[in-house]
CSV table of C-alpha atoms in Angstrom, one decimal:
chain,number,residue,atom,x,y,z
A,1,UNK,CA,54.8,81.1,89.7
A,2,UNK,CA,55.3,80.7,93.5
A,3,UNK,CA,52.3,81.1,95.9
A,4,UNK,CA,52.9,81.9,99.6
A,5,UNK,CA,50.2,82.6,102.3
A,6,UNK,CA,51.0,85.9,104.0
A,7,UNK,CA,49.5,88.0,106.8
A,8,UNK,CA,49.8,91.5,105.2
A,9,UNK,CA,50.6,93.3,102.0
A,10,UNK,CA,53.8,95.0,103.3
A,11,UNK,CA,57.3,95.1,101.9
A,12,UNK,CA,58.3,91.9,103.8
A,13,UNK,CA,55.1,90.4,105.1
A,14,UNK,CA,54.9,87.8,107.9
A,15,UNK,CA,54.0,84.3,106.7
A,16,UNK,CA,50.5,83.1,107.5
A,17,UNK,CA,50.4,79.8,109.4
A,18,UNK,CA,47.2,78.7,107.7
A,19,UNK,CA,46.7,77.7,104.0
A,20,UNK,CA,43.0,77.4,103.1
A,21,UNK,CA,42.0,80.0,105.6
A,22,UNK,CA,44.7,82.5,104.7
A,23,UNK,CA,43.2,85.8,103.5
A,24,UNK,CA,46.1,86.9,101.4
A,25,UNK,CA,48.5,85.1,99.1
A,26,UNK,CA,51.6,86.6,97.6
A,27,UNK,CA,52.3,85.4,94.1
A,28,UNK,CA,55.9,85.6,92.9
A,29,UNK,CA,56.6,85.3,89.2
A,30,UNK,CA,59.7,83.8,87.7
A,31,UNK,CA,61.2,87.3,87.2
A,32,UNK,CA,60.6,88.1,90.9
A,33,UNK,CA,57.5,90.3,90.3
A,34,UNK,CA,55.2,90.2,93.3
A,35,UNK,CA,51.4,90.4,93.3
A,36,UNK,CA,49.0,90.0,96.2
A,37,UNK,CA,45.7,88.3,95.8
A,38,UNK,CA,42.7,88.0,98.1
A,39,UNK,CA,41.7,84.4,98.9
A,40,UNK,CA,38.0,84.1,98.9
A,41,UNK,CA,38.1,80.6,100.5
A,42,UNK,CA,38.2,81.6,104.2
A,43,UNK,CA,34.4,82.3,104.1
A,44,UNK,CA,33.5,78.8,102.8
A,45,UNK,CA,32.2,76.4,105.4
A,46,UNK,CA,34.1,73.4,104.1
A,47,UNK,CA,36.7,72.7,101.5
A,48,UNK,CA,38.5,76.1,101.9
A,49,UNK,CA,41.8,74.4,101.2
A,50,UNK,CA,40.5,72.9,98.0
A,51,UNK,CA,39.0,76.2,96.9
A,52,UNK,CA,42.4,77.8,97.6
A,53,UNK,CA,44.1,75.2,95.4
A,54,UNK,CA,41.7,76.1,92.6
A,55,UNK,CA,42.5,79.8,92.9
A,56,UNK,CA,46.3,79.2,92.9
A,57,UNK,CA,46.0,76.8,89.9
A,58,UNK,CA,44.0,79.4,88.0
A,59,UNK,CA,46.9,81.8,88.4
A,60,UNK,CA,49.4,79.2,87.2
A,61,UNK,CA,51.0,78.7,90.5
A,62,UNK,CA,53.3,75.6,90.3
A,63,UNK,CA,55.1,75.9,93.7
A,64,UNK,CA,53.6,76.5,97.1
A,65,UNK,CA,55.7,77.6,100.2
A,66,UNK,CA,53.5,77.1,103.3
A,67,UNK,CA,53.9,76.0,106.9
A,68,UNK,CA,50.7,73.9,107.2
A,69,UNK,CA,48.4,72.5,104.6
A,70,UNK,CA,45.3,70.4,105.4
A,71,UNK,CA,44.8,66.9,104.1
A,72,UNK,CA,42.2,67.8,101.5
A,73,UNK,CA,44.3,70.5,100.0
A,74,UNK,CA,47.3,68.2,99.9
A,75,UNK,CA,45.2,65.6,98.1
A,76,UNK,CA,44.2,68.2,95.5
A,77,UNK,CA,47.7,69.7,95.0
A,78,UNK,CA,49.5,66.6,93.9
A,79,UNK,CA,47.4,65.6,90.8
A,80,UNK,CA,47.8,69.2,89.6
A,81,UNK,CA,51.5,68.9,89.7
A,82,UNK,CA,51.9,71.7,92.2
A,83,UNK,CA,55.0,71.3,94.4
A,84,UNK,CA,54.8,71.9,98.1
A,85,UNK,CA,57.7,73.1,100.3
A,86,UNK,CA,57.4,73.6,104.1
A,87,UNK,CA,58.9,76.9,105.2
A,88,UNK,CA,61.7,75.7,107.5
A,89,UNK,CA,62.7,78.4,110.0
A,90,UNK,CA,61.5,81.3,107.9
A,91,UNK,CA,59.1,83.8,109.4
A,92,UNK,CA,58.8,86.4,106.6
A,93,UNK,CA,58.3,86.3,102.9
A,94,UNK,CA,61.9,87.4,102.0
A,95,UNK,CA,63.3,84.8,104.4
A,96,UNK,CA,61.4,81.9,102.9
A,97,UNK,CA,62.1,83.0,99.3
A,98,UNK,CA,65.8,83.2,100.1
A,99,UNK,CA,65.8,79.7,101.6
A,100,UNK,CA,63.9,78.4,98.5
A,101,UNK,CA,66.3,80.0,96.0
A,102,UNK,CA,69.3,78.5,97.9
A,103,UNK,CA,67.6,75.1,97.7
A,104,UNK,CA,67.5,74.9,101.4
A,105,UNK,CA,63.8,73.9,101.7
A,106,UNK,CA,62.9,70.2,101.5
A,107,UNK,CA,60.1,69.4,99.2
A,108,UNK,CA,57.1,67.6,100.8
A,109,UNK,CA,57.0,64.3,99.0
A,110,UNK,CA,54.6,61.4,99.2
A,111,UNK,CA,51.6,63.7,99.4
A,112,UNK,CA,49.2,60.9,98.6
A,113,UNK,CA,49.9,59.0,101.8
A,114,UNK,CA,46.6,58.7,103.5
A,115,UNK,CA,46.1,61.0,106.4
A,116,UNK,CA,43.1,61.6,108.6
A,117,UNK,CA,40.9,61.8,105.5
A,118,UNK,CA,40.4,58.8,103.3
A,119,UNK,CA,41.5,59.6,99.8
A,120,UNK,CA,39.1,59.6,96.8
B,1,UNK,CA,19.0,48.1,125.0
B,2,UNK,CA,21.9,46.3,123.4
B,3,UNK,CA,20.0,45.0,120.3
B,4,UNK,CA,21.6,42.3,118.3
B,5,UNK,CA,21.9,43.8,114.8
B,6,UNK,CA,22.4,42.4,111.4
B,7,UNK,CA,24.1,45.2,109.6
B,8,UNK,CA,24.2,44.4,105.9
B,9,UNK,CA,22.4,47.0,103.8
B,10,UNK,CA,25.0,49.4,102.3
B,11,UNK,CA,24.2,53.1,101.9
B,12,UNK,CA,25.8,54.9,98.9
B,13,UNK,CA,26.5,58.4,97.8
B,14,UNK,CA,27.5,59.7,94.4
B,15,UNK,CA,30.5,61.6,93.1
B,16,UNK,CA,31.3,63.1,89.8
B,17,UNK,CA,33.3,61.2,87.2
B,18,UNK,CA,34.8,63.4,84.4
B,19,UNK,CA,35.2,62.0,80.9
B,20,UNK,CA,38.5,63.6,79.9
B,21,UNK,CA,37.8,62.9,76.2
B,22,UNK,CA,34.8,65.2,76.4
B,23,UNK,CA,36.0,67.7,79.0
B,24,UNK,CA,37.1,71.1,77.6
B,25,UNK,CA,38.4,72.3,81.0
B,26,UNK,CA,36.1,75.3,80.9
B,27,UNK,CA,35.8,75.2,84.8
B,28,UNK,CA,32.1,75.7,85.0
B,29,UNK,CA,31.6,72.6,87.2
B,30,UNK,CA,34.2,73.7,89.7
B,31,UNK,CA,32.8,77.3,89.9
B,32,UNK,CA,29.3,75.8,90.4
B,33,UNK,CA,30.1,73.4,93.2
B,34,UNK,CA,29.2,74.9,96.5
B,35,UNK,CA,31.3,72.3,98.4
B,36,UNK,CA,34.5,72.6,96.4
B,37,UNK,CA,34.4,68.9,95.4
B,38,UNK,CA,35.8,69.7,92.0
B,39,UNK,CA,38.9,71.5,90.8
B,40,UNK,CA,39.2,72.2,87.1
B,41,UNK,CA,42.3,73.7,85.6
B,42,UNK,CA,43.8,73.9,82.1
B,43,UNK,CA,46.2,71.1,83.2
B,44,UNK,CA,44.0,68.7,85.0
B,45,UNK,CA,40.8,68.1,86.9
B,46,UNK,CA,40.6,66.8,90.5
B,47,UNK,CA,37.5,65.3,92.0
B,48,UNK,CA,37.3,65.3,95.8
B,49,UNK,CA,34.7,62.6,96.2
B,50,UNK,CA,34.4,63.1,100.0
B,51,UNK,CA,33.3,66.7,99.6
B,52,UNK,CA,30.5,65.9,97.1
B,53,UNK,CA,27.0,66.3,98.4
B,54,UNK,CA,25.4,64.5,95.5
B,55,UNK,CA,23.4,67.5,94.2
B,56,UNK,CA,23.8,66.7,90.5
B,57,UNK,CA,24.5,70.3,89.6
B,58,UNK,CA,27.9,69.9,88.0
B,59,UNK,CA,26.5,67.5,85.3
B,60,UNK,CA,23.7,70.1,84.7
B,61,UNK,CA,26.1,73.0,84.1
B,62,UNK,CA,28.6,71.0,82.1
B,63,UNK,CA,28.3,72.2,78.4
B,64,UNK,CA,29.9,69.2,76.9
B,65,UNK,CA,28.2,66.3,78.8
B,66,UNK,CA,31.4,65.1,80.3
B,67,UNK,CA,30.2,64.4,83.8
B,68,UNK,CA,28.6,61.2,85.0
B,69,UNK,CA,28.4,59.9,88.5
B,70,UNK,CA,29.9,57.0,90.3
B,71,UNK,CA,28.8,55.7,93.7
B,72,UNK,CA,30.6,54.7,96.8
B,73,UNK,CA,29.6,53.2,100.1
B,74,UNK,CA,29.5,55.6,103.0
B,75,UNK,CA,27.9,53.4,105.7
B,76,UNK,CA,25.4,50.7,106.5
B,77,UNK,CA,22.0,50.3,108.1
B,78,UNK,CA,21.1,47.6,110.5
B,79,UNK,CA,18.0,46.0,112.0
B,80,UNK,CA,17.2,43.6,114.8
B,81,UNK,CA,14.2,41.5,115.4
B,82,UNK,CA,11.9,39.7,112.8
B,83,UNK,CA,12.8,40.4,109.2
B,84,UNK,CA,10.2,42.7,107.7
B,85,UNK,CA,9.0,43.7,111.1
B,86,UNK,CA,12.2,45.0,112.9
B,87,UNK,CA,12.0,46.3,116.4
B,88,UNK,CA,15.1,48.4,116.1
B,89,UNK,CA,17.0,49.9,113.3
B,90,UNK,CA,20.2,52.0,113.1
B,91,UNK,CA,22.9,53.2,110.8
B,92,UNK,CA,26.6,53.7,111.0
B,93,UNK,CA,28.7,56.1,109.0
B,94,UNK,CA,32.0,54.6,108.0
B,95,UNK,CA,35.1,56.1,109.7
B,96,UNK,CA,36.3,59.2,107.9
B,97,UNK,CA,33.0,60.1,106.3
B,98,UNK,CA,31.4,63.3,107.5
B,99,UNK,CA,28.0,63.5,105.9
B,100,UNK,CA,25.4,61.4,107.8
B,101,UNK,CA,22.2,62.6,106.1
B,102,UNK,CA,21.9,59.7,103.6
B,103,UNK,CA,22.4,57.2,106.4
B,104,UNK,CA,19.6,58.8,108.4
B,105,UNK,CA,17.4,58.9,105.4
B,106,UNK,CA,18.1,55.1,104.8
B,107,UNK,CA,17.3,54.3,108.5
B,108,UNK,CA,14.0,56.3,108.3
B,109,UNK,CA,13.1,54.3,105.2
B,110,UNK,CA,13.5,50.9,107.0
B,111,UNK,CA,10.0,49.4,106.5
B,112,UNK,CA,7.9,48.8,109.6
B,113,UNK,CA,4.2,48.3,110.3
B,114,UNK,CA,4.5,49.3,113.9
B,115,UNK,CA,2.1,52.0,115.0
B,116,UNK,CA,4.8,54.2,116.6
B,117,UNK,CA,8.4,54.8,115.8
B,118,UNK,CA,10.9,56.5,118.2
B,119,UNK,CA,13.7,58.3,116.4
B,120,UNK,CA,16.8,59.0,118.5
B,121,UNK,CA,18.0,62.2,116.8
B,122,UNK,CA,21.5,63.7,117.0
B,123,UNK,CA,21.8,66.6,119.5
B,124,UNK,CA,21.7,70.2,118.4
B,125,UNK,CA,20.4,71.5,115.0
B,126,UNK,CA,22.9,70.2,112.5
B,127,UNK,CA,21.8,68.9,109.1
B,128,UNK,CA,21.6,65.4,110.5
B,129,UNK,CA,19.4,66.6,113.4
B,130,UNK,CA,17.1,68.3,110.8
B,131,UNK,CA,17.0,65.1,108.7
B,132,UNK,CA,16.0,63.0,111.7
B,133,UNK,CA,13.3,65.4,113.0
B,134,UNK,CA,11.7,66.4,109.7
B,135,UNK,CA,8.3,64.9,109.3
B,136,UNK,CA,8.0,63.6,112.9
B,137,UNK,CA,4.6,63.9,114.6
B,138,UNK,CA,6.1,65.1,117.8
B,139,UNK,CA,9.6,65.9,119.1
B,140,UNK,CA,10.8,65.4,122.7
B,141,UNK,CA,13.5,67.8,123.6
B,142,UNK,CA,15.8,66.3,126.2
B,143,UNK,CA,17.6,69.0,128.1
B,144,UNK,CA,19.1,69.7,131.5
B,145,UNK,CA,19.1,72.8,133.7
B,146,UNK,CA,22.3,74.5,132.7
B,147,UNK,CA,22.9,77.7,130.7
B,148,UNK,CA,24.7,75.8,128.1
B,149,UNK,CA,21.9,73.3,127.5
B,150,UNK,CA,19.3,76.2,127.4
B,151,UNK,CA,21.4,78.0,124.8
B,152,UNK,CA,21.4,74.9,122.6
B,153,UNK,CA,17.7,74.2,123.3
B,154,UNK,CA,16.7,77.6,122.0
B,155,UNK,CA,18.2,76.7,118.6
B,156,UNK,CA,16.5,73.3,118.7
B,157,UNK,CA,13.2,75.0,119.4
B,158,UNK,CA,13.7,77.3,116.5
B,159,UNK,CA,14.6,74.4,114.2
B,160,UNK,CA,11.5,72.4,115.2
B,161,UNK,CA,9.4,75.5,114.7
B,162,UNK,CA,10.7,75.8,111.1
B,163,UNK,CA,10.0,72.1,110.6
B,164,UNK,CA,6.5,72.6,112.1
B,165,UNK,CA,7.1,69.7,114.5
B,166,UNK,CA,5.2,70.1,117.8
B,167,UNK,CA,7.5,69.6,120.8
B,168,UNK,CA,7.6,69.0,124.5
B,169,UNK,CA,10.4,69.0,127.0
B,170,UNK,CA,12.0,66.3,129.1
B,171,UNK,CA,14.2,67.7,131.9
B,172,UNK,CA,17.1,65.4,132.7
B,173,UNK,CA,19.3,65.8,135.8
B,174,UNK,CA,16.6,68.0,137.3
B,175,UNK,CA,16.8,69.5,140.8
B,176,UNK,CA,18.6,72.8,140.8
B,177,UNK,CA,18.7,76.0,138.8
B,178,UNK,CA,15.6,75.2,136.8
B,179,UNK,CA,14.1,78.7,136.9
B,180,UNK,CA,15.5,80.1,133.7
B,181,UNK,CA,14.6,77.0,131.7
B,182,UNK,CA,11.1,76.8,133.1
B,183,UNK,CA,10.5,80.5,132.3
B,184,UNK,CA,11.7,79.9,128.8
B,185,UNK,CA,9.4,76.9,128.3
B,186,UNK,CA,6.5,78.9,129.5
B,187,UNK,CA,7.3,81.8,127.2
B,188,UNK,CA,7.4,79.4,124.2
B,189,UNK,CA,4.3,77.4,125.3
B,190,UNK,CA,6.5,74.3,125.5
B,191,UNK,CA,4.9,71.7,127.8
B,192,UNK,CA,7.3,70.2,130.4
B,193,UNK,CA,6.3,66.5,130.2
B,194,UNK,CA,8.5,64.9,132.8
B,195,UNK,CA,11.6,65.4,134.9
B,196,UNK,CA,14.3,62.9,135.9
B,197,UNK,CA,16.1,63.9,139.0
B,198,UNK,CA,19.9,64.2,139.1
B,199,UNK,CA,21.1,61.0,140.7
B,200,UNK,CA,24.5,59.4,141.0
B,201,UNK,CA,22.9,55.9,141.0
B,202,UNK,CA,21.0,56.6,137.8
B,203,UNK,CA,24.2,57.8,136.2
B,204,UNK,CA,26.1,54.7,137.3
B,205,UNK,CA,23.4,52.4,135.9
B,206,UNK,CA,23.5,54.1,132.5
B,207,UNK,CA,27.3,54.1,132.3
B,208,UNK,CA,27.2,50.4,133.0
B,209,UNK,CA,24.8,49.9,130.1
B,210,UNK,CA,21.7,49.3,132.2
B,211,UNK,CA,18.2,50.6,131.5
B,212,UNK,CA,16.7,52.8,134.2
B,213,UNK,CA,13.1,51.5,133.6
B,214,UNK,CA,14.3,47.9,134.3
B,215,UNK,CA,16.1,48.7,137.5
B,216,UNK,CA,14.1,51.5,139.2
B,217,UNK,CA,10.3,51.2,139.7
B,218,UNK,CA,9.9,55.0,140.0
B,219,UNK,CA,11.7,55.4,136.6
B,220,UNK,CA,9.5,52.8,135.0
B,221,UNK,CA,6.3,54.7,136.0
B,222,UNK,CA,7.9,58.0,135.0
B,223,UNK,CA,8.7,56.7,131.5
B,224,UNK,CA,5.2,55.1,131.2
B,225,UNK,CA,3.6,58.4,132.0
B,226,UNK,CA,5.9,60.2,129.6
B,227,UNK,CA,4.9,57.8,126.8
B,228,UNK,CA,1.2,58.3,127.5
B,229,UNK,CA,1.7,62.0,127.2
B,230,UNK,CA,3.7,61.8,124.0
B,231,UNK,CA,1.1,59.5,122.4
B,232,UNK,CA,-1.6,61.9,123.3
B,233,UNK,CA,0.3,64.9,121.8
B,234,UNK,CA,1.6,63.1,118.7
B,235,UNK,CA,-1.8,61.7,117.8
B,236,UNK,CA,-3.5,65.1,118.0
């Protein structure tokens, strides 16, 4: 299952720049079936990214395509084995899925490198 | 004041440690945690130690007794002066940590037999400001005559009201545009205890690390008067 933060529930939604504070995620199953889910995390005062990771993991997401992901969410994604791909030049859902299927997105590796937040 | 500190007492906070042999991955801990410090999935658990507020709730809701707690150092407290009778105490939060409440708690618990203790609280009404002000006999609100400062001050007054800490006001950088602030103080029955005028030379002294009361006789008498007023109000 692929998870992508999006701005709307249209045919070809624009990609959302944020991860933890994204209000909608589009989940794409291996057979291409799409489903939209509400992300409850934007209302939390802290740890929105982590809560979003929990939500995606609960829905068996193993791949995330997203432009920006905060350090805490990144730290949470790696031990769960969820792969992260920045979106390249894509602006819409269909563009990013096309790039992903053509193997033209570069996986974000070395997620555990310490960022602004000291790791647990 | 430039106190010479010995800073050696560590301050710890806790974080959950999950025993994977006992964990059934039911997810109750993660759903309970208000700060998203735990992720629990069928595949794996992740503990975000930095997000834990040490409430102990996850161990309580865990049906299989799989959660215990580890501890980690988040900062240190320091004192200057005679051991057992310090004249100054402070705390530092290690870089990257964002919850100062336990440090403030530890600083407030530094033993002292002195009759009065002055607590320099963080500005505003964050959790750490509440922690510093709670239980005080009296609070001095240091403000200045700007709309921005007044807006913040109204929240501080509300916080002190909830904490039942009596308060007075010290007006810094006084001289202009005081009307709205004075009217507010009057409407809230907040006594204005002292004013320090806006002055470039005062500002320069402070930026250079000097103490106004050592360098300006008028400032010394002002602060002495202020302290007499505070003692009178705090001892009431």
